[in-house]
Amino acid sequence: MGYLLILLFSLLNLGEGILVKGYSKKHGSGGMIMNAIIALFSFLFFLITDEGGFTAPSEMIPLAIFNSVLYALGFYLTYVAYGLGSFGLTRLISSFSLLFTIFYGLFFLNETATWLTYVGILMIFAAMVLINYRKESAGEKKSFSVKWLVCVCTSTLANGFIGIFTRYQQIRFNNSCSNEFLVISLGGAFVWLAIIGIITERKKLGYILKYGTLYGAASGLVNGAKNLTTIFIYLYLPISIVSPIKTGLGIVLTFLSSFIIYKERYTRLQLIGVALGATAIVLLAL
């Protein structure tokens, strides 16, 4: 069951990326408000699906508020990165965020691992190095900007800590308030993005709401389903196994979607990286 949930997560994650990239490519402007809409509908997803009443321990609230800042950063900077660079490379570099949870599970939660686990993790590392390596030939236009790289790296860092905090609060509060944690986190992200968006994008507010609401609502609901899936995954599998399998699946699905949908092309080394990622999935699932 856990492996099927990981596949579902990966498909939802890909779908969210395609929706956000679609709006960024077609309309471009209004990233703050657009992502505030995403956060709002993801927040509503958990608010509506909450059962047993809203009970949030006071000691959890500061962590959830800090997590909301990370969500706001992750939402917005990923959106900006999609607008500045290729879909495939943006998502492949973003997959580094799962390395945080791999190390968290192995070294802080003392989760058990076999030699196949470590081989699979090393193959994931090798796959990401190969996929993100691209030697530009003479006269070739630079494939990325410094701004794109900063956005990707910062959003990757934010998403990595979101994964750690999600698992930490599950363990700390014995899976009793995961829904409440995400309600506060996503609701807070909506507030941060909406406030900044109204200040910086108020002149384009009508345009953004007209064209961004549909994309934002769809992306938000997919994001909510993705986050809910993550909560259930951790009930079946240790985080040190879940994260590398997510990464490997993400590599393969990103390659296929960017190649088929966006017609992006890869070097020989990058293709070897994709093959390594696929092989690592098999090893980690054994």
Short mmCIF file of N, CA and C in Angstrom, two decimals, residues 115-234:
data_model
loop_
_atom_site.label_atom_id
_atom_site.label_comp_id
_atom_site.label_asym_id
_atom_site.label_seq_id
_atom_site.Cartn_x
_atom_site.Cartn_y
_atom_site.Cartn_z
N TRP A 115 21.84 -3.04 3.00
CA TRP A 115 22.88 -2.59 2.07
C TRP A 115 22.28 -2.14 0.75
N LEU A 116 21.13 -2.74 0.38
CA LEU A 116 20.44 -2.30 -0.84
C LEU A 116 19.94 -0.86 -0.70
N THR A 117 19.52 -0.50 0.50
CA THR A 117 19.06 0.87 0.74
C THR A 117 20.19 1.85 0.45
N TYR A 118 21.38 1.57 0.98
CA TYR A 118 22.50 2.49 0.80
C TYR A 118 22.96 2.53 -0.66
N VAL A 119 22.95 1.38 -1.33
CA VAL A 119 23.30 1.35 -2.75
C VAL A 119 22.31 2.19 -3.55
N GLY A 120 21.01 2.02 -3.23
CA GLY A 120 19.99 2.79 -3.92
C GLY A 120 20.13 4.28 -3.69
N ILE A 121 20.45 4.68 -2.46
CA ILE A 121 20.64 6.10 -2.14
C ILE A 121 21.83 6.67 -2.90
N LEU A 122 22.94 5.90 -2.94
CA LEU A 122 24.12 6.35 -3.70
C LEU A 122 23.80 6.49 -5.18
N MET A 123 22.99 5.58 -5.70
CA MET A 123 22.60 5.68 -7.12
C MET A 123 21.73 6.90 -7.37
N ILE A 124 20.88 7.26 -6.38
CA ILE A 124 20.08 8.47 -6.51
C ILE A 124 20.99 9.70 -6.55
N PHE A 125 22.00 9.72 -5.67
CA PHE A 125 22.97 10.82 -5.68
C PHE A 125 23.64 10.92 -7.05
N ALA A 126 24.13 9.78 -7.55
CA ALA A 126 24.81 9.76 -8.84
C ALA A 126 23.88 10.21 -9.97
N ALA A 127 22.62 9.75 -9.90
CA ALA A 127 21.64 10.13 -10.92
C ALA A 127 21.43 11.64 -10.95
N MET A 128 21.31 12.26 -9.77
CA MET A 128 21.05 13.70 -9.73
C MET A 128 22.26 14.50 -10.19
N VAL A 129 23.47 14.02 -9.88
CA VAL A 129 24.68 14.70 -10.37
C VAL A 129 24.74 14.65 -11.89
N LEU A 130 24.48 13.47 -12.45
CA LEU A 130 24.54 13.32 -13.91
C LEU A 130 23.44 14.13 -14.61
N ILE A 131 22.25 14.11 -14.03
CA ILE A 131 21.12 14.82 -14.65
C ILE A 131 21.33 16.33 -14.65
N ASN A 132 21.96 16.82 -13.59
CA ASN A 132 22.15 18.27 -13.48
C ASN A 132 23.45 18.77 -14.07
N TYR A 133 24.21 17.86 -14.69
CA TYR A 133 25.45 18.26 -15.34
C TYR A 133 25.18 18.51 -16.82
N ARG A 134 25.58 19.69 -17.26
CA ARG A 134 25.40 20.02 -18.67
C ARG A 134 26.53 20.94 -19.10
N LYS A 135 27.39 20.46 -19.97
CA LYS A 135 28.49 21.27 -20.47
C LYS A 135 28.05 22.02 -21.71
N GLU A 136 28.10 23.35 -21.63
CA GLU A 136 27.64 24.18 -22.75
C GLU A 136 28.74 24.30 -23.79
N SER A 137 28.37 24.08 -25.02
CA SER A 137 29.33 24.18 -26.11
C SER A 137 29.59 25.63 -26.47
N ALA A 138 30.65 25.86 -27.22
CA ALA A 138 31.02 27.23 -27.61
C ALA A 138 29.89 27.87 -28.41
N GLY A 139 29.56 29.09 -28.04
CA GLY A 139 28.51 29.82 -28.75
C GLY A 139 27.11 29.46 -28.32
N GLU A 140 26.94 28.48 -27.43
CA GLU A 140 25.62 28.08 -26.98
C GLU A 140 25.09 29.07 -25.96
N LYS A 141 23.82 29.40 -26.07
CA LYS A 141 23.19 30.31 -25.12
C LYS A 141 23.16 29.68 -23.74
N LYS A 142 23.49 30.50 -22.73
CA LYS A 142 23.51 30.00 -21.36
C LYS A 142 22.16 29.43 -20.99
N SER A 143 22.15 28.21 -20.42
CA SER A 143 20.89 27.48 -20.20
C SER A 143 20.16 27.93 -18.94
N PHE A 144 20.83 28.69 -18.07
CA PHE A 144 20.15 29.14 -16.87
C PHE A 144 20.75 30.45 -16.39
N SER A 145 19.98 31.18 -15.57
CA SER A 145 20.45 32.43 -15.01
C SER A 145 20.76 32.25 -13.53
N VAL A 146 21.48 33.21 -12.98
CA VAL A 146 21.80 33.17 -11.55
C VAL A 146 20.51 33.27 -10.74
N LYS A 147 19.58 34.11 -11.19
CA LYS A 147 18.30 34.27 -10.49
C LYS A 147 17.54 32.94 -10.45
N TRP A 148 17.54 32.24 -11.57
CA TRP A 148 16.87 30.92 -11.63
C TRP A 148 17.51 29.97 -10.63
N LEU A 149 18.85 29.93 -10.60
CA LEU A 149 19.55 29.01 -9.72
C LEU A 149 19.27 29.34 -8.25
N VAL A 150 19.26 30.63 -7.91
CA VAL A 150 18.97 31.04 -6.53
C VAL A 150 17.56 30.62 -6.13
N CYS A 151 16.60 30.84 -7.04
CA CYS A 151 15.20 30.47 -6.76
C CYS A 151 15.06 28.97 -6.56
N VAL A 152 15.68 28.19 -7.43
CA VAL A 152 15.59 26.73 -7.33
C VAL A 152 16.23 26.23 -6.04
N CYS A 153 17.42 26.74 -5.72
CA CYS A 153 18.12 26.26 -4.53
C CYS A 153 17.38 26.65 -3.24
N THR A 154 16.86 27.88 -3.20
CA THR A 154 16.15 28.33 -2.00
C THR A 154 14.85 27.57 -1.81
N SER A 155 14.10 27.35 -2.90
CA SER A 155 12.85 26.59 -2.79
C SER A 155 13.13 25.14 -2.42
N THR A 156 14.23 24.59 -2.93
CA THR A 156 14.62 23.22 -2.59
C THR A 156 14.92 23.10 -1.10
N LEU A 157 15.64 24.08 -0.57
CA LEU A 157 15.95 24.11 0.87
C LEU A 157 14.67 24.20 1.69
N ALA A 158 13.76 25.09 1.28
CA ALA A 158 12.49 25.25 2.01
C ALA A 158 11.68 23.95 1.98
N ASN A 159 11.56 23.33 0.82
CA ASN A 159 10.78 22.10 0.70
C ASN A 159 11.42 20.94 1.48
N GLY A 160 12.75 20.94 1.56
CA GLY A 160 13.43 19.91 2.33
C GLY A 160 13.06 19.97 3.81
N PHE A 161 13.06 21.18 4.36
CA PHE A 161 12.71 21.34 5.77
C PHE A 161 11.21 21.12 6.01
N ILE A 162 10.38 21.42 5.02
CA ILE A 162 8.95 21.11 5.15
C ILE A 162 8.76 19.61 5.35
N GLY A 163 9.48 18.81 4.57
CA GLY A 163 9.39 17.35 4.71
C GLY A 163 9.83 16.88 6.09
N ILE A 164 10.91 17.47 6.62
CA ILE A 164 11.39 17.09 7.94
C ILE A 164 10.38 17.48 9.02
N PHE A 165 9.87 18.71 8.94
CA PHE A 165 8.92 19.18 9.96
C PHE A 165 7.62 18.39 9.93
N THR A 166 7.19 17.99 8.73
CA THR A 166 5.97 17.19 8.62
C THR A 166 6.12 15.87 9.36
N ARG A 167 7.27 15.23 9.17
CA ARG A 167 7.50 13.96 9.86
C ARG A 167 7.73 14.17 11.35
N TYR A 168 8.44 15.23 11.70
CA TYR A 168 8.73 15.50 13.11
C TYR A 168 7.45 15.69 13.92
N GLN A 169 6.52 16.48 13.38
CA GLN A 169 5.30 16.73 14.14
C GLN A 169 4.43 15.47 14.24
N GLN A 170 4.49 14.59 13.21
CA GLN A 170 3.76 13.32 13.31
C GLN A 170 4.26 12.49 14.48
N ILE A 171 5.58 12.41 14.61
CA ILE A 171 6.17 11.63 15.70
C ILE A 171 5.95 12.32 17.05
N ARG A 172 6.19 13.64 17.07
CA ARG A 172 6.10 14.39 18.33
C ARG A 172 4.70 14.34 18.93
N PHE A 173 3.66 14.38 18.07
CA PHE A 173 2.29 14.42 18.56
C PHE A 173 1.51 13.15 18.24
N ASN A 174 2.25 12.07 17.94
CA ASN A 174 1.67 10.74 17.77
C ASN A 174 0.55 10.72 16.73
N ASN A 175 0.77 11.37 15.60
CA ASN A 175 -0.19 11.40 14.48
C ASN A 175 -1.57 11.94 14.87
N SER A 176 -1.62 12.74 15.93
CA SER A 176 -2.92 13.20 16.42
C SER A 176 -3.38 14.54 15.85
N CYS A 177 -2.46 15.30 15.25
CA CYS A 177 -2.86 16.63 14.77
C CYS A 177 -2.17 17.00 13.47
N SER A 178 -1.94 16.01 12.60
CA SER A 178 -1.29 16.29 11.31
C SER A 178 -2.14 17.21 10.45
N ASN A 179 -3.46 17.02 10.49
CA ASN A 179 -4.37 17.86 9.71
C ASN A 179 -4.29 19.30 10.18
N GLU A 180 -4.31 19.49 11.49
CA GLU A 180 -4.25 20.83 12.07
C GLU A 180 -2.92 21.51 11.73
N PHE A 181 -1.85 20.73 11.73
CA PHE A 181 -0.53 21.27 11.40
C PHE A 181 -0.52 21.84 9.99
N LEU A 182 -1.11 21.11 9.06
CA LEU A 182 -1.14 21.57 7.67
C LEU A 182 -2.14 22.69 7.47
N VAL A 183 -3.23 22.70 8.22
CA VAL A 183 -4.18 23.81 8.14
C VAL A 183 -3.50 25.12 8.51
N ILE A 184 -2.75 25.11 9.61
CA ILE A 184 -2.05 26.32 10.04
C ILE A 184 -0.93 26.67 9.07
N SER A 185 -0.18 25.67 8.62
CA SER A 185 0.94 25.91 7.71
C SER A 185 0.47 26.51 6.39
N LEU A 186 -0.54 25.89 5.79
CA LEU A 186 -1.02 26.36 4.48
C LEU A 186 -1.84 27.64 4.61
N GLY A 187 -2.62 27.75 5.70
CA GLY A 187 -3.35 28.98 5.93
C GLY A 187 -2.41 30.15 6.14
N GLY A 188 -1.33 29.90 6.87
CA GLY A 188 -0.32 30.94 7.08
C GLY A 188 0.36 31.33 5.78
N ALA A 189 0.68 30.33 4.95
CA ALA A 189 1.30 30.62 3.65
C ALA A 189 0.39 31.49 2.80
N PHE A 190 -0.92 31.20 2.83
CA PHE A 190 -1.88 32.04 2.10
C PHE A 190 -1.83 33.48 2.59
N VAL A 191 -1.78 33.67 3.91
CA VAL A 191 -1.76 35.02 4.48
C VAL A 191 -0.50 35.77 4.04
N TRP A 192 0.68 35.12 4.17
CA TRP A 192 1.93 35.79 3.77
C TRP A 192 1.91 36.18 2.30
N LEU A 193 1.52 35.23 1.44
CA LEU A 193 1.53 35.49 -0.01
C LEU A 193 0.48 36.52 -0.41
N ALA A 194 -0.70 36.46 0.23
CA ALA A 194 -1.76 37.40 -0.10
C ALA A 194 -1.38 38.83 0.29
N ILE A 195 -0.81 38.99 1.47
CA ILE A 195 -0.41 40.33 1.92
C ILE A 195 0.64 40.93 1.00
N ILE A 196 1.69 40.17 0.71
CA ILE A 196 2.75 40.67 -0.17
C ILE A 196 2.22 40.88 -1.58
N GLY A 197 1.36 39.97 -2.04
CA GLY A 197 0.79 40.08 -3.38
C GLY A 197 -0.08 41.30 -3.55
N ILE A 198 -0.91 41.59 -2.56
CA ILE A 198 -1.78 42.77 -2.63
C ILE A 198 -0.94 44.05 -2.67
N ILE A 199 0.17 44.05 -1.93
CA ILE A 199 1.04 45.23 -1.91
C ILE A 199 1.79 45.40 -3.23
N THR A 200 2.32 44.31 -3.77
CA THR A 200 3.19 44.40 -4.95
C THR A 200 2.47 44.20 -6.28
N GLU A 201 1.30 43.54 -6.26
CA GLU A 201 0.64 43.20 -7.53
C GLU A 201 -0.78 43.74 -7.63
N ARG A 202 -1.10 44.74 -6.81
CA ARG A 202 -2.48 45.24 -6.77
C ARG A 202 -2.95 45.82 -8.10
N LYS A 203 -2.03 46.36 -8.90
CA LYS A 203 -2.43 46.94 -10.19
C LYS A 203 -2.86 45.86 -11.19
N LYS A 204 -2.41 44.64 -10.98
CA LYS A 204 -2.75 43.53 -11.88
C LYS A 204 -3.72 42.56 -11.24
N LEU A 205 -4.32 42.96 -10.12
CA LEU A 205 -5.14 42.04 -9.34
C LEU A 205 -6.30 41.45 -10.15
N GLY A 206 -7.00 42.30 -10.91
CA GLY A 206 -8.13 41.82 -11.71
C GLY A 206 -7.71 40.79 -12.73
N TYR A 207 -6.61 41.05 -13.42
CA TYR A 207 -6.11 40.12 -14.44
C TYR A 207 -5.71 38.79 -13.81
N ILE A 208 -5.00 38.87 -12.67
CA ILE A 208 -4.53 37.66 -12.00
C ILE A 208 -5.70 36.81 -11.53
N LEU A 209 -6.70 37.45 -10.93
CA LEU A 209 -7.86 36.70 -10.44
C LEU A 209 -8.65 36.08 -11.60
N LYS A 210 -8.69 36.79 -12.72
CA LYS A 210 -9.43 36.29 -13.88
C LYS A 210 -8.79 35.05 -14.47
N TYR A 211 -7.47 35.09 -14.63
CA TYR A 211 -6.79 33.98 -15.30
C TYR A 211 -6.09 33.01 -14.34
N GLY A 212 -5.80 33.48 -13.13
CA GLY A 212 -5.04 32.64 -12.23
C GLY A 212 -5.87 31.80 -11.28
N THR A 213 -7.16 32.18 -11.11
CA THR A 213 -7.98 31.47 -10.13
C THR A 213 -8.16 30.00 -10.48
N LEU A 214 -8.44 29.72 -11.75
CA LEU A 214 -8.66 28.33 -12.16
C LEU A 214 -7.39 27.50 -11.98
N TYR A 215 -6.25 28.05 -12.45
CA TYR A 215 -4.97 27.35 -12.29
C TYR A 215 -4.65 27.17 -10.80
N GLY A 216 -4.86 28.25 -10.03
CA GLY A 216 -4.54 28.21 -8.62
C GLY A 216 -5.41 27.24 -7.84
N ALA A 217 -6.71 27.23 -8.15
CA ALA A 217 -7.62 26.32 -7.45
C ALA A 217 -7.27 24.86 -7.75
N ALA A 218 -7.03 24.56 -9.03
CA ALA A 218 -6.67 23.19 -9.42
C ALA A 218 -5.35 22.77 -8.77
N SER A 219 -4.35 23.67 -8.82
CA SER A 219 -3.05 23.36 -8.23
C SER A 219 -3.15 23.18 -6.72
N GLY A 220 -3.98 24.03 -6.07
CA GLY A 220 -4.15 23.95 -4.63
C GLY A 220 -4.78 22.65 -4.20
N LEU A 221 -5.80 22.20 -4.91
CA LEU A 221 -6.46 20.94 -4.56
C LEU A 221 -5.52 19.76 -4.78
N VAL A 222 -4.74 19.83 -5.86
CA VAL A 222 -3.76 18.77 -6.12
C VAL A 222 -2.69 18.78 -5.03
N ASN A 223 -2.26 19.98 -4.64
CA ASN A 223 -1.26 20.09 -3.57
C ASN A 223 -1.80 19.52 -2.26
N GLY A 224 -3.07 19.81 -1.95
CA GLY A 224 -3.67 19.27 -0.74
C GLY A 224 -3.71 17.76 -0.76
N ALA A 225 -4.12 17.19 -1.89
CA ALA A 225 -4.17 15.72 -2.02
C ALA A 225 -2.77 15.13 -1.89
N LYS A 226 -1.79 15.83 -2.44
CA LYS A 226 -0.40 15.37 -2.36
C LYS A 226 0.10 15.36 -0.91
N ASN A 227 -0.19 16.42 -0.18
CA ASN A 227 0.23 16.51 1.22
C ASN A 227 -0.47 15.45 2.09
N LEU A 228 -1.75 15.22 1.80
CA LEU A 228 -2.48 14.19 2.53
C LEU A 228 -1.89 12.81 2.26
N THR A 229 -1.52 12.58 1.00
CA THR A 229 -0.89 11.30 0.63
C THR A 229 0.42 11.10 1.39
N THR A 230 1.19 12.19 1.54
CA THR A 230 2.46 12.11 2.27
C THR A 230 2.24 11.66 3.71
N ILE A 231 1.21 12.20 4.35
CA ILE A 231 0.90 11.83 5.74
C ILE A 231 0.64 10.33 5.84
N PHE A 232 -0.14 9.79 4.90
CA PHE A 232 -0.47 8.37 4.94
C PHE A 232 0.73 7.48 4.60
N ILE A 233 1.60 7.97 3.70
CA ILE A 233 2.78 7.18 3.32
C ILE A 233 3.62 6.85 4.54
N TYR A 234 3.82 7.84 5.40
CA TYR A 234 4.69 7.65 6.56
C TYR A 234 4.10 6.68 7.59
#
